[in-house]
Coordinates of C-alpha atoms in Angstrom, one line a residue:
X1 CA 40.4 70.6 106.4
X2 CA 40.0 67.1 107.9
X3 CA 41.9 65.6 105.0
X4 CA 44.8 68.0 105.6
X5 CA 44.9 67.0 109.2
X6 CA 45.0 63.3 108.3
X7 CA 47.8 64.0 105.8
X8 CA 49.8 65.9 108.4
X9 CA 49.2 63.1 110.9
X10 CA 50.7 60.4 108.6
X11 CA 53.8 62.5 107.9
X12 CA 54.2 63.2 111.7
X13 CA 53.7 59.5 112.5
X14 CA 56.4 58.6 109.9
X15 CA 58.8 61.1 111.4
X16 CA 58.1 59.9 114.9
X17 CA 58.7 56.3 114.1
X18 CA 61.8 57.2 112.1
X19 CA 63.2 58.9 115.2
X20 CA 62.5 56.0 117.4
X21 CA 63.9 53.4 115.0
X22 CA 66.9 55.7 114.5
X23 CA 67.9 55.1 118.1
X24 CA 67.7 51.4 117.6
X25 CA 69.2 51.1 114.1
X26 CA 71.8 53.8 114.5
X27 CA 73.2 52.1 117.6
X28 CA 73.4 48.7 115.9
X29 CA 74.8 50.2 112.7
X30 CA 77.2 52.4 114.7
X31 CA 78.7 49.0 115.8
X32 CA 79.5 48.2 112.2
X33 CA 81.2 51.6 111.7
X34 CA 83.2 51.1 114.9
X35 CA 84.0 47.4 114.5
X36 CA 85.4 47.5 111.0
X37 CA 88.5 49.6 111.9
X38 CA 88.7 47.6 115.2
X39 CA 88.8 44.3 113.2
X40 CA 91.7 45.5 111.0
X41 CA 93.7 45.8 114.2
X42 CA 92.3 42.8 116.1
X43 CA 92.8 40.3 113.2
X44 CA 96.4 39.3 112.8
X45 CA 96.3 39.2 108.9
X46 CA 94.1 40.6 106.2
X47 CA 93.3 37.0 105.2
X48 CA 91.8 36.3 108.7
X49 CA 89.3 39.1 108.2
X50 CA 88.5 37.9 104.8
X51 CA 87.8 34.4 106.1
X52 CA 85.6 35.8 108.9
X53 CA 83.5 37.7 106.3
X54 CA 83.3 34.7 104.1
X55 CA 82.0 32.5 106.9
X56 CA 79.4 35.1 108.0
X57 CA 78.2 35.2 104.4
X58 CA 77.8 31.4 104.3
X59 CA 75.4 31.9 107.3
X60 CA 73.6 34.7 105.6
X61 CA 73.0 32.5 102.6
X62 CA 71.4 29.8 104.8
X63 CA 69.2 32.2 106.7
X64 CA 66.5 32.6 104.0
X65 CA 66.1 28.8 103.7
X66 CA 65.8 28.3 107.5
X67 CA 63.4 31.2 108.0
X68 CA 61.6 30.6 104.8
X69 CA 61.2 34.3 104.4
X70 CA 59.0 34.6 107.5
X71 CA 60.6 37.9 108.6
X72 CA 58.5 39.7 106.0
X73 CA 55.3 37.8 106.7
X74 CA 55.5 38.4 110.5
X75 CA 55.3 42.1 110.1
X76 CA 52.9 42.1 107.2
X77 CA 50.3 39.8 108.8
X78 CA 51.0 41.0 112.3
X79 CA 49.9 44.5 111.2
X80 CA 46.6 43.2 109.8
X81 CA 44.0 43.8 112.6
X82 CA 42.0 40.7 111.7
X83 CA 44.8 38.2 112.5
X84 CA 45.6 36.7 115.9
X85 CA 48.9 37.9 117.2
X86 CA 49.5 34.5 118.9
X87 CA 48.9 32.6 115.7
X88 CA 51.2 34.9 113.7
X89 CA 54.1 34.5 116.2
X90 CA 53.5 30.8 116.6
X91 CA 53.5 30.1 112.9
X92 CA 56.7 32.1 112.5
X93 CA 58.4 30.2 115.3
X94 CA 57.4 26.7 114.0
X95 CA 58.4 27.6 110.5
X96 CA 61.9 28.6 111.7
X97 CA 62.3 25.5 113.9
X98 CA 61.2 23.3 111.0
X99 CA 63.6 25.0 108.6
X100 CA 66.4 24.5 111.1
X101 CA 65.5 20.9 111.5
X102 CA 65.8 20.4 107.7
X103 CA 69.2 22.2 107.8
X104 CA 70.4 19.8 110.5
X105 CA 69.3 16.8 108.4
X106 CA 71.4 18.2 105.5
X107 CA 74.6 18.2 107.6
X108 CA 76.0 14.9 106.0
X109 CA 76.2 16.8 102.7
X110 CA 76.9 20.3 104.1
X111 CA 80.0 19.2 105.9
X112 CA 81.8 18.7 102.6
X113 CA 81.3 22.3 101.5
X114 CA 84.4 24.6 101.8
X115 CA 85.2 25.6 105.4
X116 CA 82.1 23.8 106.8
X117 CA 84.0 20.9 108.3
X118 CA 85.9 23.3 110.6
X119 CA 83.3 26.1 111.1
X120 CA 80.0 24.3 110.4
X121 CA 78.8 24.1 114.0
X122 CA 79.2 27.8 114.6
X123 CA 77.6 28.7 111.3
X124 CA 74.6 26.6 112.2
X125 CA 74.2 28.3 115.6
X126 CA 74.7 31.7 113.9
X127 CA 71.9 30.9 111.5
X128 CA 69.5 29.8 114.2
X129 CA 70.1 32.7 116.5
X130 CA 69.9 35.2 113.7
X131 CA 66.5 33.8 112.6
X132 CA 65.1 33.8 116.2
X133 CA 66.3 37.4 116.7
X134 CA 64.7 38.5 113.5
X135 CA 61.4 36.7 114.5
X136 CA 61.3 38.5 117.8
X137 CA 62.2 42.0 116.6
X138 CA 59.8 41.8 113.6
X139 CA 57.0 40.6 115.9
X140 CA 57.6 43.4 118.3
X141 CA 57.6 45.9 115.5
X142 CA 54.3 44.5 114.3
X143 CA 52.9 45.1 117.8
X144 CA 54.2 48.7 117.3
X145 CA 56.2 48.5 120.6
X146 CA 58.7 50.8 119.0
X147 CA 60.4 52.0 122.1
X148 CA 61.2 48.4 123.1
X149 CA 62.7 48.0 119.6
X150 CA 64.9 51.0 120.2
X151 CA 66.1 49.7 123.6
X152 CA 66.8 46.3 122.2
X153 CA 68.9 47.8 119.4
X154 CA 71.1 49.6 121.9
X155 CA 71.4 46.6 124.1
X156 CA 72.4 44.3 121.2
X157 CA 75.0 46.8 120.0
X158 CA 76.7 47.1 123.4
X159 CA 76.6 43.3 124.0
X160 CA 78.0 42.5 120.6
X161 CA 80.8 45.0 120.9
X162 CA 81.7 43.7 124.3
X163 CA 81.8 40.1 122.9
X164 CA 84.1 41.3 120.1
X165 CA 86.5 42.7 122.5
X166 CA 86.4 39.6 124.7
X167 CA 86.7 37.0 122.0
X168 CA 89.1 38.8 119.6
X169 CA 91.3 40.8 121.9
X170 CA 91.0 38.8 125.2
X171 CA 90.9 35.2 123.9
X172 CA 92.3 35.9 120.4
X173 CA 89.9 33.4 118.8
X174 CA 90.1 34.9 115.3
X175 CA 87.4 33.8 112.9
X176 CA 85.7 31.6 115.6
X177 CA 85.6 34.6 117.9
X178 CA 84.1 36.8 115.2
X179 CA 81.2 34.4 114.7
X180 CA 80.7 33.8 118.4
X181 CA 80.5 37.5 119.1
X182 CA 77.6 37.9 116.7
X183 CA 75.9 34.7 118.1
X184 CA 76.2 36.0 121.6
X185 CA 74.9 39.4 120.7
X186 CA 71.8 37.9 119.0
X187 CA 71.2 35.6 122.0
X188 CA 71.3 38.6 124.4
X189 CA 68.7 40.3 122.2
X190 CA 66.4 37.3 122.0
X191 CA 66.5 36.8 125.8
X192 CA 65.8 40.5 126.4
X193 CA 62.8 40.7 124.0
X194 CA 61.5 37.4 125.3
X195 CA 61.4 38.5 128.9
X196 CA 60.5 42.2 128.5
X197 CA 57.8 41.5 125.9
X198 CA 56.7 38.2 127.5
X199 CA 56.7 36.6 124.1
X200 CA 56.1 33.2 125.5
X201 CA 52.5 34.3 126.0
X202 CA 52.2 34.4 122.2
X203 CA 53.1 30.8 121.6
X204 CA 49.9 28.9 121.1
X205 CA 50.4 25.3 120.0
X206 CA 46.8 24.3 120.4
X207 CA 44.4 25.0 117.5
X208 CA 47.0 26.3 115.0
X209 CA 45.4 28.3 112.3
X210 CA 46.5 26.4 109.3
X211 CA 44.8 28.7 106.8
X212 CA 46.7 31.7 108.2
X213 CA 49.9 29.7 108.1
X214 CA 49.3 28.8 104.4
X215 CA 48.7 32.5 103.6
X216 CA 51.9 33.5 105.4
X217 CA 53.9 30.8 103.6
X218 CA 52.4 31.8 100.2
X219 CA 53.6 35.4 101.0
X220 CA 57.0 34.5 102.4
X221 CA 58.2 31.6 100.2
X222 CA 58.7 33.8 97.1
X223 CA 60.9 35.9 99.4
X224 CA 63.5 33.1 99.6
X225 CA 64.6 33.5 96.0
X226 CA 64.4 37.3 96.4
X227 CA 66.6 37.1 99.5
X228 CA 69.0 34.7 97.9
X229 CA 69.2 37.0 94.9
X230 CA 69.9 39.9 97.2
X231 CA 72.7 37.8 98.8
X232 CA 74.2 37.1 95.4
X233 CA 74.3 40.8 94.5
X234 CA 75.7 41.9 97.8
X235 CA 77.9 39.0 98.9
X236 CA 78.9 36.8 95.9
X237 CA 81.5 39.4 95.0
X238 CA 83.6 38.2 98.0
X239 CA 83.6 34.7 96.7
X240 CA 84.3 35.7 93.1
X241 CA 87.2 37.8 94.2
X242 CA 88.5 35.1 96.5
X243 CA 88.6 32.5 93.7
X244 CA 89.5 34.7 90.7
X245 CA 92.1 37.0 92.4
X246 CA 94.1 34.4 94.4
X247 CA 97.8 35.3 94.0
X248 CA 97.2 38.7 92.4
X249 CA 99.8 41.2 93.4
X250 CA 101.2 38.7 96.0
X251 CA 97.9 38.5 98.0
X252 CA 95.8 35.3 98.4
X253 CA 92.1 35.1 97.8
X254 CA 91.1 35.6 101.5
X255 CA 93.3 38.8 101.6
X256 CA 91.5 40.3 98.6
X257 CA 88.1 39.4 100.2
X258 CA 89.3 41.1 103.4
X259 CA 90.1 44.3 101.5
X260 CA 86.8 44.2 99.6
X261 CA 84.9 43.7 102.8
X262 CA 86.8 46.6 104.4
X263 CA 85.7 48.7 101.4
X264 CA 82.1 48.3 102.6
X265 CA 82.9 50.3 105.8
X266 CA 81.9 53.7 104.4
X267 CA 79.0 52.6 102.3
X268 CA 77.5 51.2 105.5
X269 CA 76.7 54.8 106.4
X270 CA 74.2 54.9 103.6
X271 CA 72.7 51.5 104.4
X272 CA 72.4 52.6 108.0
X273 CA 70.3 55.6 106.9
X274 CA 68.3 53.4 104.7
X275 CA 67.5 50.8 107.4
X276 CA 66.7 53.5 109.9
X277 CA 64.2 55.0 107.6
X278 CA 62.8 51.7 106.2
X279 CA 62.0 50.3 109.7
X280 CA 59.6 53.2 110.2
X281 CA 58.5 53.4 106.5
X282 CA 57.3 49.9 106.3
X283 CA 54.7 50.7 109.1
X284 CA 53.4 53.8 107.3
X285 CA 53.5 52.2 103.9
X286 CA 51.1 49.4 105.0
X287 CA 48.8 51.4 107.4
X288 CA 48.4 54.7 105.4
X289 CA 46.0 53.9 102.6
X290 CA 44.6 57.3 101.6
X291 CA 46.4 59.2 98.9
X292 CA 49.1 56.4 98.7
X293 CA 50.5 57.4 95.2
X294 CA 51.1 61.0 96.2
X295 CA 52.5 59.9 99.7
X296 CA 55.0 57.4 98.1
X297 CA 56.1 59.9 95.5
X298 CA 56.7 62.8 97.9
X299 CA 58.6 60.7 100.4
X300 CA 60.8 59.1 97.7
X301 CA 61.7 62.5 96.3
X302 CA 62.9 63.7 99.7
X303 CA 64.5 60.4 100.6
X304 CA 66.5 60.1 97.3
X305 CA 67.8 63.7 97.7
X306 CA 69.2 62.9 101.1
X307 CA 70.8 59.7 99.9
X308 CA 72.4 61.4 96.8
X309 CA 73.9 64.2 99.0
X310 CA 75.3 61.6 101.5
X311 CA 76.7 59.5 98.7
X312 CA 78.5 62.4 97.1
X313 CA 80.1 63.4 100.5
X314 CA 81.2 59.8 101.2
X315 CA 82.9 59.3 97.8
X316 CA 84.7 62.6 98.2
X317 CA 86.1 61.9 101.6
X318 CA 86.7 58.2 101.3
X319 CA 90.5 58.4 100.9
X320 CA 91.4 60.4 103.9
X321 CA 88.8 58.7 106.1
X322 CA 90.2 55.2 105.2
X323 CA 93.4 56.2 107.0
X324 CA 91.7 55.2 110.3
X325 CA 92.2 51.6 109.2
X326 CA 95.4 49.7 109.8
X327 CA 97.9 50.8 107.2
X328 CA 97.9 47.6 105.1
X329 CA 94.1 48.0 104.6
X330 CA 94.4 51.4 103.0
X331 CA 94.2 50.0 99.5
X332 CA 90.5 49.2 100.2
X333 CA 89.6 52.8 99.4
X334 CA 89.6 51.8 95.7
X335 CA 86.4 49.7 96.3
X336 CA 84.5 52.5 98.1
X337 CA 83.2 54.8 95.2
X338 CA 81.2 52.2 93.3
X339 CA 80.1 50.4 96.5
X340 CA 78.6 53.7 97.6
X341 CA 76.7 53.8 94.3
X342 CA 75.6 50.2 94.8
X343 CA 74.5 51.0 98.4
X344 CA 72.5 54.0 97.1
X345 CA 70.6 51.7 94.7
X346 CA 70.1 49.2 97.4
X347 CA 68.4 51.8 99.6
X348 CA 66.1 52.7 96.7
X349 CA 65.3 49.0 96.1
X350 CA 64.4 48.6 99.7
X351 CA 62.0 51.5 99.5
X352 CA 60.4 50.1 96.3
X353 CA 60.0 46.7 97.9
X354 CA 57.4 48.3 100.2
X355 CA 55.2 48.6 97.1
X356 CA 55.2 44.8 96.9
X357 CA 54.6 44.4 100.6
X358 CA 51.6 46.7 100.5
X359 CA 50.1 44.8 97.6
X360 CA 51.2 41.4 98.8
X361 CA 53.0 40.9 95.5
X362 CA 56.1 39.1 96.8
X363 CA 56.5 37.2 93.5
X364 CA 57.5 40.5 91.7
X365 CA 60.0 41.1 94.5
X366 CA 61.5 37.7 93.7
X367 CA 61.6 38.3 89.9
X368 CA 63.3 41.7 90.1
X369 CA 65.9 40.5 92.5
X370 CA 66.6 37.4 90.4
X371 CA 67.1 39.5 87.3
X372 CA 69.7 41.6 89.3
X373 CA 71.4 38.5 90.7
X374 CA 71.8 36.7 87.3
X375 CA 73.2 39.9 85.7
X376 CA 75.5 40.5 88.7
X377 CA 77.0 37.0 88.4
X378 CA 77.7 37.4 84.7
X379 CA 79.2 40.9 85.1
X380 CA 81.2 39.8 88.2
X381 CA 83.0 37.1 86.1
X382 CA 83.8 39.4 83.1
X383 CA 84.5 42.6 85.1
X384 CA 86.9 41.0 87.5
X385 CA 88.6 39.3 84.6
X386 CA 89.0 42.7 82.8
X387 CA 89.6 45.1 85.7
X388 CA 90.6 42.9 88.7
X389 CA 88.9 43.1 92.1
X390 CA 87.5 46.6 91.6
X391 CA 85.4 45.1 88.8
X392 CA 83.2 43.4 91.4
X393 CA 82.0 46.9 92.6
X394 CA 81.0 47.9 89.1
X395 CA 79.0 44.7 88.8
X396 CA 77.2 45.3 92.1
X397 CA 76.3 48.8 91.1
X398 CA 74.9 47.9 87.7
X399 CA 73.1 44.8 89.1
X400 CA 71.3 46.9 91.7
X401 CA 70.6 49.7 89.3
X402 CA 68.8 47.1 87.1
X403 CA 66.6 46.0 90.1
X404 CA 65.7 49.6 90.8
X405 CA 64.7 50.2 87.2
X406 CA 62.4 47.2 87.2
X407 CA 60.9 48.1 90.6
X408 CA 60.3 51.7 89.6
X409 CA 58.3 50.5 86.6
X410 CA 56.3 48.2 88.9
X411 CA 55.7 51.0 91.4
X412 CA 54.2 53.2 88.8
X413 CA 52.0 50.4 87.4
X414 CA 50.8 49.2 90.8
X415 CA 50.1 52.4 92.7
X416 CA 50.8 55.2 90.3
X417 CA 54.0 56.3 92.0
X418 CA 56.3 58.7 90.2
X419 CA 60.1 58.4 90.6
X420 CA 61.0 61.3 88.2
X421 CA 63.6 59.3 86.2
X422 CA 65.2 62.3 84.6
X423 CA 66.1 63.7 88.0
X424 CA 67.4 60.4 89.3
X425 CA 69.6 59.9 86.2
X426 CA 71.2 63.3 86.4
X427 CA 72.1 62.7 90.1
X428 CA 73.3 59.2 89.4
X429 CA 75.5 60.4 86.5
X430 CA 77.1 63.1 88.7
X431 CA 78.0 60.4 91.3
X432 CA 79.5 58.1 88.6
X433 CA 81.6 61.0 87.2
X434 CA 82.8 61.8 90.8
X435 CA 83.7 58.1 91.3
X436 CA 85.8 57.9 88.2
X437 CA 87.5 61.2 88.9
X438 CA 88.5 59.8 92.3
X439 CA 89.7 56.5 91.0
X440 CA 91.8 58.3 88.3
X441 CA 93.6 60.0 91.2
X442 CA 93.4 63.4 89.5
X443 CA 95.9 65.9 91.0
X444 CA 94.4 68.4 93.5
X445 CA 91.1 66.5 93.6
X446 CA 90.1 66.6 97.3
X447 CA 93.2 68.5 98.1
X448 CA 95.6 65.6 97.7
X449 CA 98.0 65.1 94.7
X450 CA 98.1 61.3 94.6
X451 CA 101.8 61.7 93.6
X452 CA 103.4 60.5 96.9
X453 CA 106.2 58.0 96.3
X454 CA 108.0 55.5 98.5
X455 CA 111.8 55.4 98.5
X456 CA 114.0 52.4 99.2
X457 CA 117.7 52.3 99.9
X458 CA 119.7 49.9 97.7
X459 CA 123.1 49.1 99.2
X460 CA 126.2 49.4 97.1
X461 CA 127.8 46.6 99.1
X462 CA 124.9 44.5 100.7
X463 CA 125.5 43.3 104.2
X464 CA 124.5 39.6 104.5
X465 CA 122.0 38.8 107.3
X466 CA 119.5 36.2 108.5
X467 CA 115.9 37.1 109.5
X468 CA 113.5 35.8 112.1
X469 CA 109.8 36.9 112.4
X470 CA 107.9 36.0 115.5
X471 CA 110.3 33.3 116.4
X472 CA 110.3 31.6 112.9
X473 CA 113.1 31.8 110.3
X474 CA 111.9 33.6 107.1
X475 CA 113.7 34.6 103.9
X476 CA 116.3 37.4 104.3
X477 CA 114.4 40.2 102.6
X478 CA 114.0 43.9 103.4
X479 CA 111.4 44.9 100.8
X480 CA 108.3 43.4 99.3
X481 CA 107.8 45.0 96.0
X482 CA 104.8 44.2 93.7
X483 CA 105.5 42.2 90.6
X484 CA 103.7 44.7 88.4
X485 CA 105.8 48.0 88.4
X486 CA 102.6 50.0 87.7
X487 CA 100.8 48.5 90.8
X488 CA 100.1 50.8 93.8
X489 CA 102.5 50.2 96.7
X490 CA 101.8 50.7 100.4
X491 CA 103.8 51.0 103.5
X492 CA 104.1 47.2 103.6
X493 CA 106.9 47.5 101.1
X494 CA 109.2 48.0 104.1
X495 CA 109.9 44.7 105.9
X496 CA 106.6 43.3 104.7
X497 CA 104.5 45.4 107.1
X498 CA 104.1 45.4 110.8
X499 CA 105.4 42.4 112.8
X500 CA 105.3 41.7 116.5
X501 CA 109.0 40.8 116.6
X502 CA 111.7 40.8 113.9
X503 CA 115.4 39.9 114.4
X504 CA 118.1 40.6 111.9
X505 CA 121.5 39.1 112.5
X506 CA 124.7 39.9 110.6
X507 CA 127.0 37.7 112.8
X508 CA 129.5 40.5 113.5
X509 CA 130.0 40.2 117.3
X510 CA 132.4 43.2 117.4
X511 CA 129.5 45.5 116.6
X512 CA 126.8 46.5 119.2
X513 CA 123.3 45.1 119.4
X514 CA 120.2 47.3 118.7
X515 CA 116.6 47.2 119.9
X516 CA 114.2 49.4 118.1
X517 CA 110.5 49.6 119.1
X518 CA 107.6 51.7 117.9
X519 CA 104.9 52.0 115.3
X520 CA 105.1 51.4 111.5
X521 CA 107.7 54.2 111.2
X522 CA 110.3 51.7 112.4
X523 CA 109.9 49.5 109.3
X524 CA 111.9 51.7 106.8
X525 CA 114.6 52.4 109.4
X526 CA 115.1 48.7 110.0
X527 CA 116.2 48.3 106.4
X528 CA 119.1 50.7 107.0
X529 CA 120.0 50.4 110.7
X530 CA 120.8 46.7 110.6
X531 CA 123.9 47.3 108.5
X532 CA 125.6 49.0 111.5
X533 CA 124.8 46.4 114.2
X534 CA 125.6 42.8 115.0
X535 CA 121.9 42.1 115.9
X536 CA 118.9 44.3 115.3
X537 CA 115.7 43.5 117.1
X538 CA 112.4 45.3 116.3
X539 CA 109.3 45.1 118.5
X540 CA 105.8 46.4 117.9
X541 CA 104.1 46.3 121.2
X542 CA 100.7 46.6 119.6
X543 CA 101.1 43.0 118.6
X544 CA 103.9 41.6 120.8
X545 CA 102.4 40.3 124.1
X546 CA 104.9 37.7 125.4
X547 CA 106.5 40.1 127.8
X548 CA 106.7 43.7 128.7
X549 CA 109.4 46.0 127.3
X550 CA 111.3 46.3 130.6
X551 CA 111.4 42.5 130.9
X552 CA 112.5 42.2 127.3
X553 CA 115.4 44.7 127.9
X554 CA 116.4 42.8 131.0
X555 CA 116.6 39.6 129.1
X556 CA 118.4 40.7 125.9
X557 CA 120.5 43.7 127.2
X558 CA 120.9 45.6 123.9
X559 CA 123.6 48.2 123.6
X560 CA 121.3 50.7 121.9
X561 CA 117.6 51.3 122.3
X562 CA 115.6 53.5 120.0
X563 CA 111.9 54.3 120.2
X564 CA 110.1 55.8 117.2
X565 CA 106.4 56.7 117.4
X566 CA 103.8 58.7 115.6
X567 CA 103.9 62.3 116.8
X568 CA 100.1 62.1 117.5
X569 CA 100.6 59.2 119.9
X570 CA 103.4 60.2 122.1
X571 CA 101.2 60.6 125.2
X572 CA 99.3 57.4 124.6
X573 CA 100.0 54.6 127.1
X574 CA 98.5 51.9 124.8
X575 CA 100.5 49.7 122.4
X576 CA 104.1 51.1 122.0
X577 CA 103.3 53.6 124.7
X578 CA 103.1 50.9 127.3
X579 CA 106.7 50.9 128.6
X580 CA 106.0 49.3 132.0

C-alpha cells in the first residue's frame, strides 16, 4: 500500500511540475509561434530573415564553448543534496565568465569569419546574455523554485516580443534589431531572476570547492561535443542550403535559408511540448529512484503517443496554416513534413538524454550525438545535391532517428527501459507515408486539389514602358517566371511580389494617370491596367511609409484612383486600410 502511494506521488509530482513549467515554456515558445509570421512581414525581404537566422545560429554554435556545457551540470549537481548551492552557482558563473574571456581573446581570428566583421559585437553579447540567462534559470530550477521559473518565462516572452516590435517595426533595424531583441529579452530575465531570487547571495568567491568544480567540469565538458553535434543536426542545414542552393530558381542562398527557417514554424509546436515536459521530467528522472525502469517505460509510452498524434495533425494541416505567412513565404510548407518528423525524434532524444543525466554518463550523450551529426552532414551534402533544399529535411530526420536508435539501446542497457520498437516503427512509418503523400500533392488530400494555376496576360502588341520600384529604376518587366517550367510558382510571378511603391510610365501624356493601392491583389491588375494610362502608380501602404495616402494624392493628383483589398480586411484600419 505504501509503495502504491509513493508511486502515485511521483506521477502527481511530475504532472504538477509539468503544469508549472507549461506556463513558463508555453509562453516563451508561444513567442516563437507568434514571432515567425510577424517576422515575415517585418523583414523587407526573405533574405533578411535568412541572414537573421544564420547570425543567431552563429551565436548558438558559440554558446556551448563559452558555457562549457555547464547548464546541464548546474541542475544535476544542484539537485544533489550533499552539494553547496553557493559553490554550484559560483562554479557555473566563473566557468561562463572564463569561457567568454577566451572567446574575447579569439576575436582577432573570429573577425575574419563570414558576417562576423559586421555583426560580431552583437553576436558576442548575444552569447554572453544567453549563457547567463541559462545559468540563472537552471540554478532556480535546481532549487525547485518552479513558480519563479514560470513567472520568468512569461516576463521574458513579453519583453522579447516588445523589443521585436520596437527594433524591427519602430526602428527598422533588420538583422541587428533581431539580435538586439533577443539580447534585451535575456537581459530582462537575468535581472528579474537576480533580484527576485537574490542570486548574488549564492556567489561565494572565497574557499572555492575545486573538487566539486572538477566534478562539474568532468560532467559538463563532454556535453560540448554533444551540443555542437545537436547544433550540426538542427542548424547546419541552413548553412548547407545557403551555400549549395544559391541562385536556385532565382533565389539567393539567404532567401533559401529564410524559407527553410520559416518551415520550422509549425514543428516548433512539437518542440514546445517536448521542452515543457522535459523541464519537469528532468527533476523527476533524477529524484525518483525506486522502480526507475518501469517509471521511464510507462512515461515514454504515453509521451510518444501524444507526440505521434500531434505530428500527424501538424503534417496534415501544414499547407492551409502556412497561409498566415506573407505570401512569398508560402513555399516553405514543403519543408514542414519532414521537419515535423525530425522534431519528433528530437523530443525522443531529449527524453532519452535523461538516462545519461541520471547515470552521469555524459560521454555516451556525446557519442550518440556525434554519430548523428556526422551522418547528417554527409546526408545533407548528397540529399541537397539530389533533391534540392528539401533534401536537408530528409537528412535532419534520418540523423536524429539514428541518435534515437542508439539512445534507446543505451537506455535498455543502463536502466532496463523498454521503448517497444515495433510500436514506434509502425507509428513512424505512418507519419513518413503521410509526409510523402502531402509532398506529392495528391488531389483531394486534405480537401485541396493542388491543381490551382496562375494565368498571365501576354499582349498581342506590347506597350513600351519604364519601371521604378521604391524610387529606383529597375528593368521593365511585368512577370517573374521561374527558369524551370516544372517549378512551383507563387503570387510573386506578378510584378515580382509586393513593393512599397511601383511606377510604370508609358510616356503618353494624352492619357490619364492612375493610382492603385491595396494588398497583393493589385499586382496582377497592374500588369494590365498600365496599358490604358500615361502613368500608373501602385502603393502598398503595409510597406510605404513616406507619407499618408491623402498627402500622396494631394502631391500627384492622379486622374483615377482604385483601391483593391482582401474581402476579409475591408474594415481593418491598418496597412492599406489607413486612409488618413
